[in-house]
Amino acid sequence: MRRSRFSEEQIIRILKEHQAGLGVKELCRQHGISDATFYKWRSKYGGMEVPDAKRLKALEAENAKLKKMLAEQMLDMATLKEMLGKKLLRPGSRRRAVDWAMTEKSYSQRRACALVGIDPRVYRRRPTRPSDEELRRRLRALAGERRRFGYRRLHLLLEREGWVLNWKKLYRLYREEGLTVRKRGGRKRAIGTRAPMAIPQGPNQRWSLDFVSDSFADGRRFRVFCVIDDFTRECLATVVDTSLSGQRVARELDRIAELRGYPCMVVSDNGTELTSNAILKWQEDRKVEWHYIAPGKPMQNGFVESFNGRLRDECLNEHLFSNLRHARQLIEAWRDDYNHHRPHTSLDGLTPREYHHQTENDQTLNGANL
């Protein structure tokens, strides 16, 4: 707006001359203003002194400033609503938000940085770290093949392939690629005190047994009989069938023993198949100690319970089984992968089969030294 060539002091002085008796037309001709301008001045400044006019001018300036601030704040709120899909927690997402505000909303760099909450120096400093595109592609491929693996096991698999990288860098790439695995199931409740289970000192000293249930696509149920070596964490058998009696369990244990020999101890729960006369006769004839855990305490059989969780999470929940043959093929393939290819974190990243061979080699060396 064009500024007036008269200041407030001059306008009030002209109005004072009119109050002293000078006519409107003469005042307008003397000062070179129109009648409309005079009457507009009188409606605005009539009865005021010079200090009052200065205060009015300051109030008008402050009011205009507040209106501008309010308009800018409303514009910022609308921009933030359009900008924010998720919280801007990282410098990269904040930089992209600043670029969008400058391009789409014509913001200045300083104002866009203040809106997003990033220092302009941080915005202007672009990262110099490599993109690691080849590593990202391999990480995505492994995560696609093993959808239930977290970054720790993916790190072990990459190291097996020859990649040398820090686990913290892998975790950053893992998060940036959106590969985080959500945990399934309800929360665990700790009841009472827990004592650590004694770990056997060699292979074939103690086996753990348990059953897992699932269903086919048509709704029929089937069961999986799982046998674990507690020392090497090897899965010795996954027997899949619609019915598994005590006699069938005894036959499967004999079949495993033909390959590995009989264990010193077997740990199981108190299921009807495992407390049947067939099992009682089997343990008496084979001279195998059988330990039954306390009722309602599955944590006392923690090795096989942990295995059951992995089996359900990585195999049973990932497939829809059409029939018994289909279930046996997929579960047996997963068991072979579990024993020979899947790294086990409690075994220092080795597979159960590798750990078994390493233990046998160590025992052979120790025997030779003795």
mmCIF file of C-alpha atoms in Angstrom:
data_model
loop_
_atom_site.group_PDB
_atom_site.id
_atom_site.type_symbol
_atom_site.label_atom_id
_atom_site.label_comp_id
_atom_site.label_asym_id
_atom_site.label_seq_id
_atom_site.Cartn_x
_atom_site.Cartn_y
_atom_site.Cartn_z
ATOM 1 C CA MET A 1 0.000 0.000 0.000
ATOM 2 C CA ARG A 2 1.270 3.476 -0.903
ATOM 3 C CA ARG A 3 2.383 5.470 2.119
ATOM 4 C CA SER A 4 0.727 8.823 2.842
ATOM 5 C CA ARG A 5 2.868 11.921 2.300
ATOM 6 C CA PHE A 6 1.539 13.290 5.583
ATOM 7 C CA SER A 7 2.688 12.025 8.948
ATOM 8 C CA GLU A 8 0.359 11.611 11.921
ATOM 9 C CA GLU A 9 1.665 14.824 13.476
ATOM 10 C CA GLN A 10 0.926 16.786 10.292
ATOM 11 C CA ILE A 11 -2.568 15.290 9.975
ATOM 12 C CA ILE A 12 -3.435 16.167 13.582
ATOM 13 C CA ARG A 13 -2.044 19.713 13.068
ATOM 14 C CA ILE A 14 -4.324 20.159 10.016
ATOM 15 C CA LEU A 15 -7.327 18.926 12.035
ATOM 16 C CA LYS A 16 -6.427 21.402 14.819
ATOM 17 C CA GLU A 17 -6.488 24.254 12.268
ATOM 18 C CA HIS A 18 -10.028 23.217 11.287
ATOM 19 C CA GLN A 19 -11.050 23.192 14.952
ATOM 20 C CA ALA A 20 -9.610 26.705 15.260
ATOM 21 C CA GLY A 21 -12.101 27.931 12.635
ATOM 22 C CA LEU A 22 -10.434 27.474 9.256
ATOM 23 C CA GLY A 23 -12.863 26.160 6.601
ATOM 24 C CA VAL A 24 -12.612 22.751 4.993
ATOM 25 C CA LYS A 25 -12.275 24.004 1.420
ATOM 26 C CA GLU A 26 -9.579 26.472 2.350
ATOM 27 C CA LEU A 27 -7.668 23.792 4.293
ATOM 28 C CA CYS A 28 -7.909 21.356 1.392
ATOM 29 C CA ARG A 29 -6.740 24.006 -1.136
ATOM 30 C CA GLN A 30 -3.912 25.090 1.181
ATOM 31 C CA HIS A 31 -2.548 21.558 1.776
ATOM 32 C CA GLY A 32 -3.461 20.024 -1.594
ATOM 33 C CA ILE A 33 -5.851 17.335 -0.388
ATOM 34 C CA SER A 34 -9.389 16.387 -1.356
ATOM 35 C CA ASP A 35 -12.502 16.758 0.768
ATOM 36 C CA ALA A 36 -12.813 12.958 1.055
ATOM 37 C CA THR A 37 -9.295 12.702 2.435
ATOM 38 C CA PHE A 38 -10.007 15.370 5.041
ATOM 39 C CA TYR A 39 -13.189 13.714 6.242
ATOM 40 C CA LYS A 40 -11.424 10.333 6.356
ATOM 41 C CA TRP A 41 -8.698 11.866 8.529
ATOM 42 C CA ARG A 42 -11.255 13.415 10.815
ATOM 43 C CA SER A 43 -13.110 10.098 11.314
ATOM 44 C CA LYS A 44 -9.871 8.369 12.201
ATOM 45 C CA TYR A 45 -7.855 10.978 14.089
ATOM 46 C CA GLY A 46 -10.563 13.339 15.328
ATOM 47 C CA GLY A 47 -10.031 14.324 18.970
ATOM 48 C CA MET A 48 -6.577 12.726 19.159
ATOM 49 C CA GLU A 49 -3.283 14.127 20.259
ATOM 50 C CA VAL A 50 0.077 13.261 18.707
ATOM 51 C CA PRO A 51 0.999 10.568 21.320
ATOM 52 C CA ASP A 52 -2.400 8.929 20.768
ATOM 53 C CA ALA A 53 -1.762 8.762 17.041
ATOM 54 C CA LYS A 54 1.644 7.193 17.583
ATOM 55 C CA ARG A 55 0.122 4.538 19.839
ATOM 56 C CA LEU A 56 -2.572 3.854 17.252
ATOM 57 C CA LYS A 57 0.052 3.418 14.575
ATOM 58 C CA ALA A 58 2.025 1.010 16.801
ATOM 59 C CA LEU A 59 -1.139 -1.003 17.527
ATOM 60 C CA GLU A 60 -1.944 -1.225 13.833
ATOM 61 C CA ALA A 61 1.578 -2.435 13.062
ATOM 62 C CA GLU A 62 1.399 -5.011 15.852
ATOM 63 C CA ASN A 63 -2.027 -6.142 14.691
ATOM 64 C CA ALA A 64 -0.754 -6.616 11.143
ATOM 65 C CA LYS A 65 2.218 -8.595 12.461
ATOM 66 C CA LEU A 66 -0.055 -10.857 14.516
ATOM 67 C CA LYS A 67 -2.314 -11.440 11.524
ATOM 68 C CA LYS A 68 0.692 -12.426 9.444
ATOM 69 C CA MET A 69 1.961 -14.773 12.168
ATOM 70 C CA LEU A 70 -1.488 -16.385 12.478
ATOM 71 C CA ALA A 71 -1.721 -16.889 8.740
ATOM 72 C CA GLU A 72 1.757 -18.416 8.632
ATOM 73 C CA GLN A 73 0.961 -20.702 11.574
ATOM 74 C CA MET A 74 -2.235 -21.925 9.922
ATOM 75 C CA LEU A 75 -0.298 -22.531 6.706
ATOM 76 C CA ASP A 76 2.363 -24.435 8.650
ATOM 77 C CA MET A 77 -0.271 -26.632 10.314
ATOM 78 C CA ALA A 78 -1.850 -27.437 6.959
ATOM 79 C CA THR A 79 1.577 -28.200 5.493
ATOM 80 C CA LEU A 80 2.454 -30.501 8.390
ATOM 81 C CA LYS A 81 -0.794 -32.442 7.951
ATOM 82 C CA GLU A 82 0.039 -33.024 4.281
ATOM 83 C CA MET A 83 3.690 -33.749 4.999
ATOM 84 C CA LEU A 84 3.537 -36.215 7.882
ATOM 85 C CA GLY A 85 2.781 -39.809 6.968
ATOM 86 C CA LYS A 86 4.839 -41.017 9.919
ATOM 87 C CA LYS A 87 6.922 -39.277 12.523
ATOM 88 C CA LEU A 88 10.067 -37.683 11.131
ATOM 89 C CA LEU A 89 12.646 -39.369 13.334
ATOM 90 C CA ARG A 90 15.711 -39.543 11.083
ATOM 91 C CA PRO A 91 17.686 -36.867 9.220
ATOM 92 C CA GLY A 92 16.938 -38.519 5.884
ATOM 93 C CA SER A 93 13.161 -38.313 6.337
ATOM 94 C CA ARG A 94 13.484 -34.720 7.576
ATOM 95 C CA ARG A 95 15.561 -33.768 4.510
ATOM 96 C CA ARG A 96 12.910 -35.229 2.214
ATOM 97 C CA ALA A 97 10.221 -33.293 4.089
ATOM 98 C CA VAL A 98 12.179 -30.034 3.677
ATOM 99 C CA ASP A 99 12.605 -30.712 -0.060
ATOM 100 C CA TRP A 100 8.868 -31.298 -0.394
ATOM 101 C CA ALA A 101 7.954 -28.099 1.486
ATOM 102 C CA MET A 102 10.339 -26.023 -0.653
ATOM 103 C CA THR A 103 9.092 -27.568 -3.912
ATOM 104 C CA GLU A 104 5.357 -27.910 -3.303
ATOM 105 C CA LYS A 105 4.670 -25.049 -0.877
ATOM 106 C CA SER A 106 7.366 -22.565 -1.966
ATOM 107 C CA TYR A 107 8.837 -22.364 1.527
ATOM 108 C CA SER A 108 12.224 -20.849 2.094
ATOM 109 C CA GLN A 109 14.945 -23.224 3.230
ATOM 110 C CA ARG A 110 15.207 -21.680 6.688
ATOM 111 C CA ARG A 111 11.455 -21.714 7.277
ATOM 112 C CA ALA A 112 11.061 -25.298 6.025
ATOM 113 C CA CYS A 113 13.916 -26.453 8.284
ATOM 114 C CA ALA A 114 12.323 -24.752 11.294
ATOM 115 C CA LEU A 115 8.985 -26.370 10.476
ATOM 116 C CA VAL A 116 10.459 -29.883 10.224
ATOM 117 C CA GLY A 117 12.861 -29.452 13.145
ATOM 118 C CA ILE A 118 16.242 -29.798 11.459
ATOM 119 C CA ASP A 119 19.156 -27.385 11.487
ATOM 120 C CA PRO A 120 19.858 -25.855 8.040
ATOM 121 C CA ARG A 121 23.497 -26.963 8.324
ATOM 122 C CA VAL A 122 22.372 -30.558 8.867
ATOM 123 C CA TYR A 123 20.006 -30.263 5.894
ATOM 124 C CA ARG A 124 22.734 -28.966 3.606
ATOM 125 C CA ARG A 125 25.272 -31.619 4.695
ATOM 126 C CA ARG A 126 24.512 -34.621 2.530
ATOM 127 C CA PRO A 127 25.633 -38.108 3.735
ATOM 128 C CA THR A 128 28.723 -39.549 2.066
ATOM 129 C CA ARG A 129 28.261 -43.211 3.095
ATOM 130 C CA PRO A 130 27.992 -45.726 0.211
ATOM 131 C CA SER A 131 24.573 -46.949 -0.891
ATOM 132 C CA ASP A 132 25.505 -50.676 -0.484
ATOM 133 C CA GLU A 133 22.987 -51.582 -3.167
ATOM 134 C CA GLU A 134 24.402 -55.065 -3.778
ATOM 135 C CA LEU A 135 24.347 -55.873 -0.059
ATOM 136 C CA ARG A 136 20.795 -54.548 0.209
ATOM 137 C CA ARG A 137 19.664 -56.756 -2.682
ATOM 138 C CA ARG A 138 21.196 -59.856 -1.079
ATOM 139 C CA LEU A 139 19.698 -58.963 2.303
ATOM 140 C CA ARG A 140 16.242 -58.582 0.737
ATOM 141 C CA ALA A 141 16.650 -61.889 -1.076
ATOM 142 C CA LEU A 142 17.629 -63.757 2.113
ATOM 143 C CA ALA A 143 14.802 -62.148 4.073
ATOM 144 C CA GLY A 144 12.389 -63.196 1.323
ATOM 145 C CA GLU A 145 13.603 -66.781 1.459
ATOM 146 C CA ARG A 146 13.520 -66.904 5.278
ATOM 147 C CA ARG A 147 10.697 -64.615 6.261
ATOM 148 C CA ARG A 148 10.846 -65.406 9.979
ATOM 149 C CA PHE A 149 14.589 -64.774 10.411
ATOM 150 C CA GLY A 150 15.686 -61.658 12.295
ATOM 151 C CA TYR A 151 18.760 -59.581 11.565
ATOM 152 C CA ARG A 152 21.039 -61.696 13.787
ATOM 153 C CA ARG A 153 20.511 -64.909 11.805
ATOM 154 C CA LEU A 154 20.605 -63.008 8.517
ATOM 155 C CA HIS A 155 23.962 -61.616 9.648
ATOM 156 C CA LEU A 156 25.251 -65.157 10.212
ATOM 157 C CA LEU A 157 24.038 -66.248 6.770
ATOM 158 C CA LEU A 158 25.737 -63.280 5.109
ATOM 159 C CA GLU A 159 28.991 -64.026 6.913
ATOM 160 C CA ARG A 160 28.794 -67.603 5.632
ATOM 161 C CA GLU A 161 28.604 -66.184 2.097
ATOM 162 C CA GLY A 162 31.723 -64.069 2.623
ATOM 163 C CA TRP A 163 30.230 -60.670 3.471
ATOM 164 C CA VAL A 164 32.281 -58.767 6.070
ATOM 165 C CA LEU A 165 30.231 -56.149 7.877
ATOM 166 C CA ASN A 166 29.451 -54.919 11.375
ATOM 167 C CA TRP A 167 26.181 -56.135 12.861
ATOM 168 C CA LYS A 168 25.212 -52.524 13.651
ATOM 169 C CA LYS A 169 25.498 -51.582 9.982
ATOM 170 C CA LEU A 170 23.439 -54.637 9.039
ATOM 171 C CA TYR A 171 20.794 -53.657 11.570
ATOM 172 C CA ARG A 172 20.626 -50.155 10.051
ATOM 173 C CA LEU A 173 20.172 -51.580 6.538
ATOM 174 C CA TYR A 174 17.691 -54.122 7.912
ATOM 175 C CA ARG A 175 15.558 -51.335 9.385
ATOM 176 C CA GLU A 176 15.853 -49.080 6.338
ATOM 177 C CA GLU A 177 14.652 -51.888 4.070
ATOM 178 C CA GLY A 178 11.625 -52.495 6.306
ATOM 179 C CA LEU A 179 12.445 -56.150 7.010
ATOM 180 C CA THR A 180 11.594 -56.150 10.722
ATOM 181 C CA VAL A 181 9.830 -59.364 11.780
ATOM 182 C CA ARG A 182 6.874 -59.037 14.112
ATOM 183 C CA LYS A 183 6.638 -61.545 16.922
ATOM 184 C CA ARG A 184 3.639 -63.848 17.012
ATOM 185 C CA GLY A 185 1.685 -65.070 19.994
ATOM 186 C CA GLY A 186 0.777 -63.615 23.342
ATOM 187 C CA ARG A 187 3.039 -62.270 25.991
ATOM 188 C CA LYS A 188 4.877 -64.582 28.363
ATOM 189 C CA ARG A 189 4.055 -64.496 32.041
ATOM 190 C CA ALA A 190 6.697 -65.319 34.621
ATOM 191 C CA ILE A 191 5.273 -67.355 37.497
ATOM 192 C CA GLY A 192 7.401 -68.074 40.537
ATOM 193 C CA THR A 193 11.137 -68.641 40.354
ATOM 194 C CA ARG A 194 13.011 -70.355 37.535
ATOM 195 C CA ALA A 195 16.135 -72.488 37.749
ATOM 196 C CA PRO A 196 18.362 -73.055 34.709
ATOM 197 C CA MET A 197 18.128 -76.533 33.197
ATOM 198 C CA ALA A 198 21.289 -78.615 33.353
ATOM 199 C CA ILE A 199 22.823 -79.014 29.891
ATOM 200 C CA PRO A 200 24.232 -82.429 28.910
ATOM 201 C CA GLN A 201 27.953 -82.580 28.193
ATOM 202 C CA GLY A 202 27.885 -84.610 24.986
ATOM 203 C CA PRO A 203 25.721 -85.841 22.102
ATOM 204 C CA ASN A 204 23.167 -88.587 22.668
ATOM 205 C CA GLN A 205 23.131 -88.142 26.436
ATOM 206 C CA ARG A 206 19.612 -86.725 26.624
ATOM 207 C CA TRP A 207 16.719 -86.540 24.171
ATOM 208 C CA SER A 208 13.595 -84.406 24.512
ATOM 209 C CA LEU A 209 10.216 -85.441 23.078
ATOM 210 C CA ASP A 210 7.013 -83.550 22.401
ATOM 211 C CA PHE A 211 4.053 -83.308 20.023
ATOM 212 C CA VAL A 212 2.886 -80.420 17.838
ATOM 213 C CA SER A 213 -0.602 -80.229 16.311
ATOM 214 C CA ASP A 214 -1.762 -78.560 13.099
ATOM 215 C CA SER A 215 -4.472 -78.974 10.462
ATOM 216 C CA PHE A 216 -4.816 -79.537 6.715
ATOM 217 C CA ALA A 217 -6.574 -77.146 4.357
ATOM 218 C CA ASP A 218 -9.824 -79.117 4.746
ATOM 219 C CA GLY A 219 -9.732 -78.812 8.549
ATOM 220 C CA ARG A 220 -8.545 -82.330 9.431
ATOM 221 C CA ARG A 221 -6.005 -82.429 12.234
ATOM 222 C CA PHE A 222 -2.569 -84.041 12.215
ATOM 223 C CA ARG A 223 0.289 -84.263 14.717
ATOM 224 C CA VAL A 224 4.063 -84.028 14.555
ATOM 225 C CA PHE A 225 6.236 -86.088 16.916
ATOM 226 C CA CYS A 226 9.493 -84.193 17.527
ATOM 227 C CA VAL A 227 12.708 -85.637 18.977
ATOM 228 C CA ILE A 228 15.606 -83.299 19.934
ATOM 229 C CA ASP A 229 19.155 -83.958 21.097
ATOM 230 C CA ASP A 230 19.522 -81.446 23.934
ATOM 231 C CA PHE A 231 23.286 -81.063 23.524
ATOM 232 C CA THR A 232 23.647 -80.531 19.772
ATOM 233 C CA ARG A 233 20.072 -79.150 19.299
ATOM 234 C CA GLU A 234 19.677 -81.542 16.361
ATOM 235 C CA CYS A 235 16.178 -82.550 15.369
ATOM 236 C CA LEU A 236 16.428 -86.342 15.227
ATOM 237 C CA ALA A 237 12.920 -86.907 13.881
ATOM 238 C CA THR A 238 9.690 -85.157 12.902
ATOM 239 C CA VAL A 239 7.116 -87.924 12.499
ATOM 240 C CA VAL A 240 3.932 -86.650 10.846
ATOM 241 C CA ASP A 241 0.680 -88.613 11.043
ATOM 242 C CA THR A 242 -2.970 -88.286 11.962
ATOM 243 C CA SER A 243 -2.564 -90.693 14.895
ATOM 244 C CA LEU A 244 0.544 -91.443 16.969
ATOM 245 C CA SER A 245 0.164 -94.136 19.612
ATOM 246 C CA GLY A 246 2.645 -95.204 22.262
ATOM 247 C CA GLN A 247 3.647 -98.246 20.180
ATOM 248 C CA ARG A 248 4.360 -95.985 17.183
ATOM 249 C CA VAL A 249 6.486 -93.690 19.380
ATOM 250 C CA ALA A 250 8.484 -96.733 20.625
ATOM 251 C CA ARG A 251 9.092 -97.892 17.022
ATOM 252 C CA GLU A 252 10.307 -94.435 15.984
ATOM 253 C CA LEU A 253 12.690 -94.260 18.952
ATOM 254 C CA ASP A 254 14.122 -97.630 17.981
ATOM 255 C CA ARG A 255 14.559 -96.429 14.386
ATOM 256 C CA ILE A 256 16.518 -93.382 15.588
ATOM 257 C CA ALA A 257 18.595 -95.533 17.957
ATOM 258 C CA GLU A 258 19.686 -97.759 15.047
ATOM 259 C CA LEU A 259 21.492 -94.731 13.610
ATOM 260 C CA ARG A 260 22.712 -92.997 16.781
ATOM 261 C CA GLY A 261 22.461 -95.466 19.619
ATOM 262 C CA TYR A 262 20.206 -95.226 22.670
ATOM 263 C CA PRO A 263 20.335 -92.120 24.890
ATOM 264 C CA CYS A 264 21.105 -92.081 28.587
ATOM 265 C CA MET A 265 17.914 -90.173 29.382
ATOM 266 C CA VAL A 266 14.672 -89.121 27.697
ATOM 267 C CA VAL A 267 12.672 -86.088 28.871
ATOM 268 C CA SER A 268 8.976 -85.678 28.066
ATOM 269 C CA ASP A 269 5.695 -84.446 29.422
ATOM 270 C CA ASN A 270 2.919 -86.638 30.834
ATOM 271 C CA GLY A 271 0.909 -87.187 27.647
ATOM 272 C CA THR A 272 -1.059 -90.419 27.300
ATOM 273 C CA GLU A 273 1.175 -91.686 24.470
ATOM 274 C CA LEU A 274 4.312 -91.162 26.562
ATOM 275 C CA THR A 275 2.926 -92.750 29.742
ATOM 276 C CA SER A 276 1.434 -95.784 28.015
ATOM 277 C CA ASN A 277 2.390 -99.402 28.782
ATOM 278 C CA ALA A 278 4.252 -99.582 25.472
ATOM 279 C CA ILE A 279 6.590 -96.758 26.505
ATOM 280 C CA LEU A 280 7.022 -98.111 30.034
ATOM 281 C CA LYS A 281 7.998 -101.478 28.575
ATOM 282 C CA TRP A 282 10.318 -99.831 26.035
ATOM 283 C CA GLN A 283 12.303 -97.915 28.667
ATOM 284 C CA GLU A 284 12.554 -100.977 30.871
ATOM 285 C CA ASP A 285 13.775 -103.231 28.037
ATOM 286 C CA ARG A 286 16.267 -100.667 26.662
ATOM 287 C CA LYS A 287 17.528 -99.604 30.106
ATOM 288 C CA VAL A 288 16.907 -95.937 29.291
ATOM 289 C CA GLU A 289 16.116 -93.524 32.104
ATOM 290 C CA TRP A 290 12.872 -91.608 31.430
ATOM 291 C CA HIS A 291 12.187 -88.300 33.165
ATOM 292 C CA TYR A 292 8.668 -86.858 33.230
ATOM 293 C CA ILE A 293 8.391 -83.109 33.813
ATOM 294 C CA ALA A 294 5.981 -81.707 36.400
ATOM 295 C CA PRO A 295 2.404 -81.300 35.093
ATOM 296 C CA GLY A 296 1.757 -77.806 33.743
ATOM 297 C CA LYS A 297 5.483 -76.915 33.643
ATOM 298 C CA PRO A 298 6.532 -76.984 29.959
ATOM 299 C CA MET A 299 9.551 -74.802 30.780
ATOM 300 C CA GLN A 300 11.120 -77.906 32.347
ATOM 301 C CA ASN A 301 11.316 -79.304 28.806
ATOM 302 C CA GLY A 302 12.578 -76.047 27.331
ATOM 303 C CA PHE A 303 14.785 -77.387 24.509
ATOM 304 C CA VAL A 304 12.013 -79.140 22.635
ATOM 305 C CA GLU A 305 9.523 -76.370 23.469
ATOM 306 C CA SER A 306 11.883 -73.850 21.880
ATOM 307 C CA PHE A 307 12.201 -76.105 18.838
ATOM 308 C CA ASN A 308 8.410 -76.403 18.603
ATOM 309 C CA GLY A 309 8.157 -72.618 18.531
ATOM 310 C CA ARG A 310 10.646 -72.403 15.650
ATOM 311 C CA LEU A 311 8.871 -75.213 13.790
ATOM 312 C CA ARG A 312 5.501 -73.541 14.091
ATOM 313 C CA ASP A 313 6.776 -70.045 13.324
ATOM 314 C CA GLU A 314 9.003 -70.885 10.343
ATOM 315 C CA CYS A 315 7.198 -73.882 8.829
ATOM 316 C CA LEU A 316 3.672 -74.645 10.039
ATOM 317 C CA ASN A 317 2.471 -71.030 9.958
ATOM 318 C CA GLU A 318 4.119 -70.422 6.574
ATOM 319 C CA HIS A 319 2.449 -73.273 4.647
ATOM 320 C CA LEU A 320 -1.058 -74.545 3.940
ATOM 321 C CA PHE A 321 -0.902 -78.335 3.816
ATOM 322 C CA SER A 322 -3.205 -80.133 1.379
ATOM 323 C CA ASN A 323 -2.677 -83.705 2.575
ATOM 324 C CA LEU A 324 -0.459 -85.935 4.699
ATOM 325 C CA ARG A 325 2.161 -86.495 1.982
ATOM 326 C CA HIS A 326 2.460 -82.756 1.367
ATOM 327 C CA ALA A 327 2.914 -82.094 5.098
ATOM 328 C CA ARG A 328 5.577 -84.809 5.430
ATOM 329 C CA GLN A 329 7.582 -83.453 2.483
ATOM 330 C CA LEU A 330 7.589 -79.838 3.657
ATOM 331 C CA ILE A 331 8.265 -80.613 7.325
ATOM 332 C CA GLU A 332 11.082 -83.036 6.476
ATOM 333 C CA ALA A 333 12.656 -80.446 4.135
ATOM 334 C CA TRP A 334 12.482 -77.871 6.923
ATOM 335 C CA ARG A 335 14.050 -80.352 9.394
ATOM 336 C CA ASP A 336 16.950 -80.961 7.020
ATOM 337 C CA ASP A 337 17.457 -77.209 6.603
ATOM 338 C CA TYR A 338 17.258 -76.754 10.389
ATOM 339 C CA ASN A 339 19.980 -79.348 11.014
ATOM 340 C CA HIS A 340 22.358 -78.491 8.152
ATOM 341 C CA HIS A 341 21.878 -74.847 7.122
ATOM 342 C CA ARG A 342 20.067 -72.820 9.771
ATOM 343 C CA PRO A 343 22.533 -71.074 12.154
ATOM 344 C CA HIS A 344 21.738 -71.545 15.831
ATOM 345 C CA THR A 345 22.482 -68.559 18.058
ATOM 346 C CA SER A 346 23.078 -70.676 21.180
ATOM 347 C CA LEU A 347 25.723 -72.666 19.259
ATOM 348 C CA ASP A 348 27.833 -69.607 18.343
ATOM 349 C CA GLY A 349 26.241 -69.361 14.919
ATOM 350 C CA LEU A 350 26.920 -72.990 13.939
ATOM 351 C CA THR A 351 24.281 -75.331 12.628
ATOM 352 C CA PRO A 352 23.374 -78.303 14.878
ATOM 353 C CA ARG A 353 25.132 -80.708 12.504
ATOM 354 C CA GLU A 354 28.295 -78.583 12.409
ATOM 355 C CA TYR A 355 28.282 -78.395 16.195
ATOM 356 C CA HIS A 356 27.938 -82.186 16.379
ATOM 357 C CA HIS A 357 30.968 -82.693 14.100
ATOM 358 C CA GLN A 358 32.983 -80.109 16.026
ATOM 359 C CA THR A 359 32.207 -81.872 19.311
ATOM 360 C CA GLU A 360 33.233 -85.245 17.888
ATOM 361 C CA ASN A 361 36.522 -83.780 16.616
ATOM 362 C CA ASP A 362 37.239 -82.175 19.992
ATOM 363 C CA GLN A 363 36.556 -85.440 21.801
ATOM 364 C CA THR A 364 38.842 -87.301 19.376
ATOM 365 C CA LEU A 365 41.676 -84.797 19.936
ATOM 366 C CA ASN A 366 41.267 -84.954 23.692
ATOM 367 C CA GLY A 367 41.364 -88.752 23.601
ATOM 368 C CA ALA A 368 44.510 -88.702 21.505
ATOM 369 C CA ASN A 369 46.186 -86.265 23.911
ATOM 370 C CA LEU A 370 45.356 -88.482 26.857
#
